Amino acid sequence: MLSTFKRVYLRNNKMQVRLHKDEADSFMAKAIVKSELYKRLSPKESSPYGFNHPHSHYVGLVCEHAAYVLFTELEEMTGIKYDIDPAFQNSKRDGECDLIVNNLRIEVKGIKYKSWTNYGPCISTRQLKNIEKKADIILWVLYNEKRHEFSFEGFNYVKDVHNVPVKITGAKGKPQIKNHPVIDIIKPLQELPV
């Protein structure tokens, strides 16, 4: 019997991806390994956000996978051929961007609803230096963990982020981070030049 599970759909004029629970959960083991690696390579004080939790890596990995699902499903649904290179799937390519679609280098930024509501999409000043070397675009993915749904909120051109004034953000009692809040310059996904 064919599954009626819709993975890609449109809601509120934004592309959405829904994953099966086991598909999303499969990224936790990879996130734990990545967190352990970063503990050795990047002490807490040199981390772009002042912390290195397996769950943060999980959100990042599962959002990268959702972006890959989005582009592969769009390719299938529209018949338009995208040249998709999922660099995030290869741990040896960890210093590269997450996805390459038709030669467009994409850094996927996954964020949960609470962080989006409290701080909005931000790029830390430390992180921007690395992103500038490896990506053309930052793709913003809002993650609903309870439903395993991902909303593609839009994108930024990396070159435009420097023009956004730096703002200090962070929860009380947590490290305060120098960030570029980019909510005002996010472009709709429909304008993504792929």
Tab-separated table of C-alpha atoms in Angstrom:
chain	number	residue	atom	x	y	z
A	1	MET	CA	0.000	0.000	0.000
A	2	LEU	CA	1.308	3.474	-0.870
A	3	SER	CA	1.956	5.875	1.972
A	4	THR	CA	-0.175	9.012	2.105
A	5	PHE	CA	2.436	10.697	4.299
A	6	LYS	CA	3.138	14.074	2.669
A	7	ARG	CA	6.726	15.136	3.198
A	8	VAL	CA	6.705	18.454	1.333
A	9	TYR	CA	3.783	20.877	1.318
A	10	LEU	CA	2.932	24.558	1.390
A	11	ARG	CA	1.505	26.259	4.497
A	12	ASN	CA	1.120	30.019	4.976
A	13	ASN	CA	3.004	30.555	1.728
A	14	LYS	CA	6.084	28.757	3.106
A	15	MET	CA	7.512	25.415	2.110
A	16	GLN	CA	7.239	22.788	4.822
A	17	VAL	CA	8.864	19.386	5.250
A	18	ARG	CA	7.618	16.695	7.588
A	19	LEU	CA	9.819	13.751	8.552
A	20	HIS	CA	8.893	10.425	10.082
A	21	LYS	CA	9.812	10.313	13.782
A	22	ASP	CA	12.352	7.517	13.314
A	23	GLU	CA	13.898	9.398	10.381
A	24	ALA	CA	14.409	12.496	12.559
A	25	ASP	CA	15.525	10.479	15.600
A	26	SER	CA	18.230	8.735	13.580
A	27	PHE	CA	20.302	11.936	13.712
A	28	MET	CA	20.747	11.933	17.497
A	29	ALA	CA	23.623	9.423	17.482
A	30	LYS	CA	25.433	11.516	14.853
A	31	ALA	CA	24.820	14.634	16.937
A	32	ILE	CA	26.379	13.046	20.019
A	33	VAL	CA	29.477	12.077	18.034
A	34	LYS	CA	29.712	15.592	16.580
A	35	SER	CA	29.354	17.160	20.020
A	36	GLU	CA	32.172	14.989	21.410
A	37	LEU	CA	34.394	15.923	18.483
A	38	TYR	CA	33.736	19.637	18.974
A	39	LYS	CA	34.460	19.380	22.703
A	40	ARG	CA	37.978	18.297	21.772
A	41	LEU	CA	38.439	20.717	18.875
A	42	SER	CA	36.717	23.816	20.224
A	43	PRO	CA	36.630	24.556	23.938
A	44	LYS	CA	33.472	26.142	25.320
A	45	GLU	CA	34.869	29.668	25.260
A	46	SER	CA	35.731	29.473	21.543
A	47	SER	CA	32.375	28.056	20.465
A	48	PRO	CA	30.365	30.586	18.402
A	49	TYR	CA	27.450	30.385	20.841
A	50	GLY	CA	29.310	29.528	24.042
A	51	PHE	CA	27.949	25.996	24.279
A	52	ASN	CA	28.246	22.649	22.550
A	53	HIS	CA	25.231	20.460	23.307
A	54	PRO	CA	24.354	17.262	21.433
A	55	HIS	CA	20.807	18.566	21.068
A	56	SER	CA	22.030	21.708	19.271
A	57	HIS	CA	23.931	19.528	16.832
A	58	TYR	CA	20.835	17.346	16.453
A	59	VAL	CA	18.725	20.362	15.460
A	60	GLY	CA	21.370	21.380	12.937
A	61	LEU	CA	21.721	17.915	11.406
A	62	VAL	CA	18.011	17.213	11.169
A	63	CYS	CA	17.402	20.636	9.585
A	64	GLU	CA	20.152	19.968	7.033
A	65	HIS	CA	18.459	16.668	6.202
A	66	ALA	CA	15.071	18.406	5.891
A	67	ALA	CA	16.612	20.893	3.434
A	68	TYR	CA	17.986	17.999	1.407
A	69	VAL	CA	14.529	16.376	1.428
A	70	LEU	CA	12.990	19.670	0.278
A	71	PHE	CA	15.252	20.001	-2.758
A	72	THR	CA	15.083	16.324	-3.760
A	73	GLU	CA	11.276	16.241	-3.431
A	74	LEU	CA	10.903	19.526	-5.349
A	75	GLU	CA	13.081	18.053	-8.069
A	76	GLU	CA	10.799	15.018	-8.254
A	77	MET	CA	7.548	17.016	-8.047
A	78	THR	CA	8.469	19.640	-10.655
A	79	GLY	CA	10.632	17.596	-13.008
A	80	ILE	CA	13.261	20.354	-12.782
A	81	LYS	CA	16.730	18.859	-12.399
A	82	TYR	CA	18.777	20.284	-9.545
A	83	ASP	CA	22.391	19.333	-9.125
A	84	ILE	CA	22.209	18.519	-5.377
A	85	ASP	CA	25.353	17.805	-3.393
A	86	PRO	CA	24.574	16.966	0.274
A	87	ALA	CA	27.982	17.815	1.761
A	88	PHE	CA	26.530	17.531	5.303
A	89	GLN	CA	26.215	13.764	4.848
A	90	ASN	CA	29.993	13.320	4.744
A	91	SER	CA	31.771	14.018	8.051
A	92	LYS	CA	35.039	14.518	6.123
A	93	ARG	CA	33.444	17.607	4.536
A	94	ASP	CA	32.473	19.191	7.860
A	95	GLY	CA	34.261	22.477	7.091
A	96	GLU	CA	32.250	22.972	3.899
A	97	CYS	CA	28.768	24.366	3.413
A	98	ASP	CA	25.861	22.002	4.139
A	99	LEU	CA	24.346	21.691	0.659
A	100	ILE	CA	25.244	22.715	-2.844
A	101	VAL	CA	22.317	23.144	-5.215
A	102	ASN	CA	23.097	24.112	-8.814
A	103	ASN	CA	26.505	25.435	-7.668
A	104	LEU	CA	24.881	27.614	-4.973
A	105	ARG	CA	26.644	26.967	-1.670
A	106	ILE	CA	24.050	26.810	1.119
A	107	GLU	CA	24.602	26.983	4.871
A	108	VAL	CA	21.484	25.622	6.612
A	109	LYS	CA	20.609	27.293	9.918
A	110	GLY	CA	18.106	25.350	11.967
A	111	ILE	CA	16.346	27.113	14.795
A	112	LYS	CA	13.586	26.044	17.160
A	113	TYR	CA	10.428	28.097	17.672
A	114	LYS	CA	11.361	29.364	21.138
A	115	SER	CA	14.730	30.700	19.941
A	116	TRP	CA	13.104	32.214	16.839
A	117	THR	CA	10.530	33.955	19.034
A	118	ASN	CA	13.015	35.103	21.686
A	119	TYR	CA	15.947	36.159	19.512
A	120	GLY	CA	15.011	35.753	15.875
A	121	PRO	CA	17.432	34.420	13.289
A	122	CYS	CA	20.958	35.560	14.108
A	123	ILE	CA	24.464	34.889	12.901
A	124	SER	CA	27.184	35.321	15.509
A	125	THR	CA	30.140	37.492	14.581
A	126	ARG	CA	32.454	34.507	15.199
A	127	GLN	CA	30.402	32.233	12.984
A	128	LEU	CA	30.069	34.742	10.154
A	129	LYS	CA	33.814	34.603	9.459
A	130	ASN	CA	33.600	30.869	8.697
A	131	ILE	CA	30.321	31.093	6.799
A	132	GLU	CA	31.767	33.771	4.497
A	133	LYS	CA	34.482	31.331	3.415
A	134	LYS	CA	32.162	28.453	2.602
A	135	ALA	CA	28.681	29.650	1.606
A	136	ASP	CA	26.761	32.064	-0.608
A	137	ILE	CA	23.382	31.650	1.090
A	138	ILE	CA	22.084	31.075	4.619
A	139	LEU	CA	18.845	29.077	4.529
A	140	TRP	CA	16.631	29.516	7.615
A	141	VAL	CA	14.730	26.443	8.805
A	142	LEU	CA	12.295	26.664	11.705
A	143	TYR	CA	11.994	23.312	13.495
A	144	ASN	CA	8.878	22.053	15.285
A	145	GLU	CA	10.378	19.186	17.252
A	146	LYS	CA	7.103	17.717	18.538
A	147	ARG	CA	5.695	17.299	15.028
A	148	HIS	CA	8.995	16.746	13.182
A	149	GLU	CA	8.034	19.576	10.845
A	150	PHE	CA	10.293	22.141	9.261
A	151	SER	CA	9.257	25.502	7.883
A	152	PHE	CA	11.566	27.142	5.365
A	153	GLU	CA	11.373	30.750	6.499
A	154	GLY	CA	13.614	32.209	3.809
A	155	PHE	CA	17.263	32.963	3.167
A	156	ASN	CA	19.972	35.600	3.378
A	157	TYR	CA	22.855	36.307	1.089
A	158	VAL	CA	25.968	35.865	3.210
A	159	LYS	CA	27.469	39.057	1.779
A	160	ASP	CA	24.548	41.089	3.221
A	161	VAL	CA	24.921	39.930	6.839
A	162	HIS	CA	27.910	42.222	7.576
A	163	ASN	CA	25.680	45.239	6.968
A	164	VAL	CA	23.368	44.279	9.835
A	165	PRO	CA	24.370	46.010	13.098
A	166	VAL	CA	25.638	43.734	15.854
A	167	LYS	CA	23.370	43.167	18.838
A	168	ILE	CA	24.172	41.321	22.083
A	169	THR	CA	21.681	38.483	22.658
A	170	GLY	CA	21.346	35.573	25.055
A	171	ALA	CA	19.218	34.146	27.818
A	172	LYS	CA	19.701	35.325	31.401
A	173	GLY	CA	22.512	33.430	33.067
A	174	LYS	CA	23.854	32.179	29.719
A	175	PRO	CA	26.716	33.551	27.622
A	176	GLN	CA	25.852	36.802	25.850
A	177	ILE	CA	26.640	36.577	22.149
A	178	LYS	CA	27.541	39.233	19.578
A	179	ASN	CA	25.029	38.552	16.816
A	180	HIS	CA	23.854	39.950	13.517
A	181	PRO	CA	20.014	39.725	13.779
A	182	VAL	CA	18.952	39.166	10.154
A	183	ILE	CA	15.140	39.024	10.393
A	184	ASP	CA	14.765	42.320	8.518
A	185	ILE	CA	16.767	41.162	5.494
A	186	ILE	CA	15.395	37.634	5.058
A	187	LYS	CA	14.230	36.981	1.521
A	188	PRO	CA	11.398	34.568	0.696
A	189	LEU	CA	12.413	31.091	-0.421
A	190	GLN	CA	10.682	31.687	-3.762
A	191	GLU	CA	13.514	34.117	-4.619
A	192	LEU	CA	16.273	31.554	-4.011
A	193	PRO	CA	18.404	31.658	-7.199
A	194	VAL	CA	18.602	27.929	-7.984
